[in-house]
mmCIF file of C-alpha atoms in Angstrom:
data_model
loop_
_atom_site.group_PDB
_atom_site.id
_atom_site.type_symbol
_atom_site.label_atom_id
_atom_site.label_comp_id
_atom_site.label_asym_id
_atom_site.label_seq_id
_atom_site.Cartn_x
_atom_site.Cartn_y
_atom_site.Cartn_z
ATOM 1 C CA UNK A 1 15.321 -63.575 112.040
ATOM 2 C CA UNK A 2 13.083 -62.456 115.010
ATOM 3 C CA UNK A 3 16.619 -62.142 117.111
ATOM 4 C CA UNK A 4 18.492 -60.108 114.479
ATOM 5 C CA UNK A 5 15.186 -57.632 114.353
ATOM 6 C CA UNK A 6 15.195 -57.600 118.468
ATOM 7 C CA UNK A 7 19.631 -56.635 118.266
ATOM 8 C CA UNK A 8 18.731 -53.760 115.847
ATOM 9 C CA UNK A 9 15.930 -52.606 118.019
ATOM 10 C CA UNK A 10 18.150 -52.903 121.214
ATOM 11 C CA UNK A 11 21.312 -50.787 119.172
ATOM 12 C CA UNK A 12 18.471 -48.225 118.397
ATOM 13 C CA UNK A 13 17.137 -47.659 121.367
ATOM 14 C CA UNK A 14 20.797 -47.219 123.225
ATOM 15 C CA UNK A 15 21.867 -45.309 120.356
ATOM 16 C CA UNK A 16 19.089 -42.635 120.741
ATOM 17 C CA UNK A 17 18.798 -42.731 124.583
ATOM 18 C CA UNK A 18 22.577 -42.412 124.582
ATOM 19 C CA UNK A 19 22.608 -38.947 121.816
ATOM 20 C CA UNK A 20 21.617 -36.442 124.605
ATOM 21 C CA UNK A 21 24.656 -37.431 126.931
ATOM 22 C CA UNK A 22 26.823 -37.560 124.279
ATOM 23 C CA UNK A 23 26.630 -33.977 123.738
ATOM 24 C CA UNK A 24 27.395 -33.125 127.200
ATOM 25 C CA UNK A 25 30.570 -35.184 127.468
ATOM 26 C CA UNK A 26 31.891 -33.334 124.236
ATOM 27 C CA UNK A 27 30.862 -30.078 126.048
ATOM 28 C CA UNK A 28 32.683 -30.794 129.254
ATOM 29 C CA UNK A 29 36.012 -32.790 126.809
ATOM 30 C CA UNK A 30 36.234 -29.279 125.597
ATOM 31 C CA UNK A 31 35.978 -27.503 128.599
ATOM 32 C CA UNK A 32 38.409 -29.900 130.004
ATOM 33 C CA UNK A 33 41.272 -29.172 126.795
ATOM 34 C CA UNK A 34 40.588 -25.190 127.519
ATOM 35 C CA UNK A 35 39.195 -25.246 124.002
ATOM 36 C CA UNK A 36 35.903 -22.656 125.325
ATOM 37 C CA UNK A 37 36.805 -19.861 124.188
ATOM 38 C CA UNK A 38 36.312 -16.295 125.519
ATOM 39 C CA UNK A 39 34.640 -13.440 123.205
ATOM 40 C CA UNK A 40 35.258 -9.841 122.681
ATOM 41 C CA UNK A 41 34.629 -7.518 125.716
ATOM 42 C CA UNK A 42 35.432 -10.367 128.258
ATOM 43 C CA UNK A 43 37.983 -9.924 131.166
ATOM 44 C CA UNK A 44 40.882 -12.392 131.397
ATOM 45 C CA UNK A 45 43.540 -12.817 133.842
ATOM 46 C CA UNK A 46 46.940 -13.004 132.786
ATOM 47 C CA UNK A 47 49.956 -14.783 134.518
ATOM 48 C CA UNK A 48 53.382 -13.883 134.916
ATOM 49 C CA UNK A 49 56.456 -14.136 137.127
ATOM 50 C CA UNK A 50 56.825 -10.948 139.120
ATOM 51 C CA UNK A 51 60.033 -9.936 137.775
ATOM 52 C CA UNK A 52 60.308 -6.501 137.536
ATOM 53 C CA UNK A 53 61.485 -6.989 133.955
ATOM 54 C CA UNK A 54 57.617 -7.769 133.294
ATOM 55 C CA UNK A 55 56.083 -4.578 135.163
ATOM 56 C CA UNK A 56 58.895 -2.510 133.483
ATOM 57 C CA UNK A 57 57.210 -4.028 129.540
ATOM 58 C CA UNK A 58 53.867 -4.292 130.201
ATOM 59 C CA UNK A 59 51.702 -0.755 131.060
ATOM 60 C CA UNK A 60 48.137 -0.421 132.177
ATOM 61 C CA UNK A 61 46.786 0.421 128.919
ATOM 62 C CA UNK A 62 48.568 -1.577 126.334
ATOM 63 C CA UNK A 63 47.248 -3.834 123.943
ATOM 64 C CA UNK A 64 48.846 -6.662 123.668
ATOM 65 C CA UNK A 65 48.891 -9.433 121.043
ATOM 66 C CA UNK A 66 48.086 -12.863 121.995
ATOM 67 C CA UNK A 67 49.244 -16.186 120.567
ATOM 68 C CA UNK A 68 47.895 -19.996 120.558
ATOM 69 C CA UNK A 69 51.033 -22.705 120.065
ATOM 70 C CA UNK A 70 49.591 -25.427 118.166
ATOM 71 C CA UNK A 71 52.242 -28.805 117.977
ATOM 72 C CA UNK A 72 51.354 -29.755 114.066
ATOM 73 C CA UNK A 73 53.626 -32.291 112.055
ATOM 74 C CA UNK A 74 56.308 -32.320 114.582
ATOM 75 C CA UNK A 75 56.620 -28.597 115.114
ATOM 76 C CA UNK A 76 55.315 -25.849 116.825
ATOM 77 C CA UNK A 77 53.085 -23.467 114.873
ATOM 78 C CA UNK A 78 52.158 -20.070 116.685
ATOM 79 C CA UNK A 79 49.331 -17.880 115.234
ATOM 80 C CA UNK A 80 47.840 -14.675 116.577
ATOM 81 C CA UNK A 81 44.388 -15.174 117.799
ATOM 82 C CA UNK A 82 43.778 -11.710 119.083
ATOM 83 C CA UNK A 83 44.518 -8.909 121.190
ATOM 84 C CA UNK A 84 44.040 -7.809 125.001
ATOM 85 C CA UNK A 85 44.202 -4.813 126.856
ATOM 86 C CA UNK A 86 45.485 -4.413 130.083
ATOM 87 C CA UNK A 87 43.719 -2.577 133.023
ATOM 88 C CA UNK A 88 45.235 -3.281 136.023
ATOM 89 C CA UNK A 89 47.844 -5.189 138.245
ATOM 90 C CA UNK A 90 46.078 -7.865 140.614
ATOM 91 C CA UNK A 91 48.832 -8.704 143.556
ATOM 92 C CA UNK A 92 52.272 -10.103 142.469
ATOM 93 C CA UNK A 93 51.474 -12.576 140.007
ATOM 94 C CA UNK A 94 48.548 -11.004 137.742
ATOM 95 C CA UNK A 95 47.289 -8.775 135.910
ATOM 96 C CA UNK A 96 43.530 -8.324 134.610
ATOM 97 C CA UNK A 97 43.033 -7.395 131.219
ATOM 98 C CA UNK A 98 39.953 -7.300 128.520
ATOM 99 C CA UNK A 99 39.666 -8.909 125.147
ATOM 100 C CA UNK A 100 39.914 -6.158 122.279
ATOM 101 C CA UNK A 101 39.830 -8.518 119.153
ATOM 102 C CA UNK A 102 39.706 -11.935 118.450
ATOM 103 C CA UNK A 103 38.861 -15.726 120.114
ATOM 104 C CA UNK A 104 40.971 -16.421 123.032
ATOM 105 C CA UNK A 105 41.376 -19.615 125.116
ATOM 106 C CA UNK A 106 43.021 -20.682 128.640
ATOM 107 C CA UNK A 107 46.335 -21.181 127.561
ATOM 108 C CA UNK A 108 47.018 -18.965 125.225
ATOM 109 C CA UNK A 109 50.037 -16.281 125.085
ATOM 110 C CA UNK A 110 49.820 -12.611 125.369
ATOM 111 C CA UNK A 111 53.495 -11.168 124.629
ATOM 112 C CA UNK A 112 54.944 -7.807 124.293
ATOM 113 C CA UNK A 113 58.560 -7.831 123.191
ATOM 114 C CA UNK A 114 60.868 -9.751 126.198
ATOM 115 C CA UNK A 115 57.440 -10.506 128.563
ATOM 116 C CA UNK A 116 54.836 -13.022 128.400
ATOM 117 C CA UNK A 117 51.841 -13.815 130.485
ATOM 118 C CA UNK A 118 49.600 -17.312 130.321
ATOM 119 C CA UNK A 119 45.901 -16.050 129.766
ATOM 120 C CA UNK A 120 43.228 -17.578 131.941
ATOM 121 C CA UNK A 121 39.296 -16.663 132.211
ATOM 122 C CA UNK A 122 38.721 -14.578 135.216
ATOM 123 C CA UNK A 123 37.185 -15.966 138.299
ATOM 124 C CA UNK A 124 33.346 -14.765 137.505
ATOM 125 C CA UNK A 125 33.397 -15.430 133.750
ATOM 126 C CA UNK A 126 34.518 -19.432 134.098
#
């Protein structure tokens, strides 16, 4: 009996010295599956290829819907999260926009018609 009392009081002990850290690995899981998300009013970055197909569709000044691809029950489902809007080209490769509307996470999609760009947090804001 005096064993089985000592075990629970051992599990207790690890189980509430243990609850703090726990909450900091989820943090840092989520961080590490891109599922922070960035608010209204936030700058982004968003990635592209260079073509000139993309600077020809995308404008400084558009707002552009953005889309998270989700794989559920063997298929992909793709729902608008929010928009963006852009405000300028950053070298070949980027361009730097701010969050109009909605949640957005690393990974995400902003299209306009042919053109899409992969959004990531700018530098300062990760």
């Amino acid at each position: 009996m005096r064993r089985l009392i000592k075990i629970i009081l051992v599990l207790a002990t690890t189980i509430i010295a243990c609850s703090p850290v726990a909450a900091q690995v989820t943090k840092q899981q989520q961080e590490l599956r891109n599922e922070v998300e960035t608010k209204m009013g936030k700058k982004v970055r968003l990635f592209h290829s260079g073509t000139q197909d993309v600077k020809k569709v995308i404008c400084i000044g558009d707002v552009i819907p953005v889309y998270r691809e989700v794989y559920a029950y063997g298929a992909i489902k793709r729902t608008e999260v929010g928009r963006i809007k852009v405000l300028s080209y950053l070298g070949e490769h980027y361009l730097e926009a701010e969050i109009v509307e909605g949640k957005i996470r690393r990974g995400d999609v902003a299209q306009k018609e042919s053109a899409a760009c992969l959004v990531h947090p700018a530098p300062d804001e990760e």
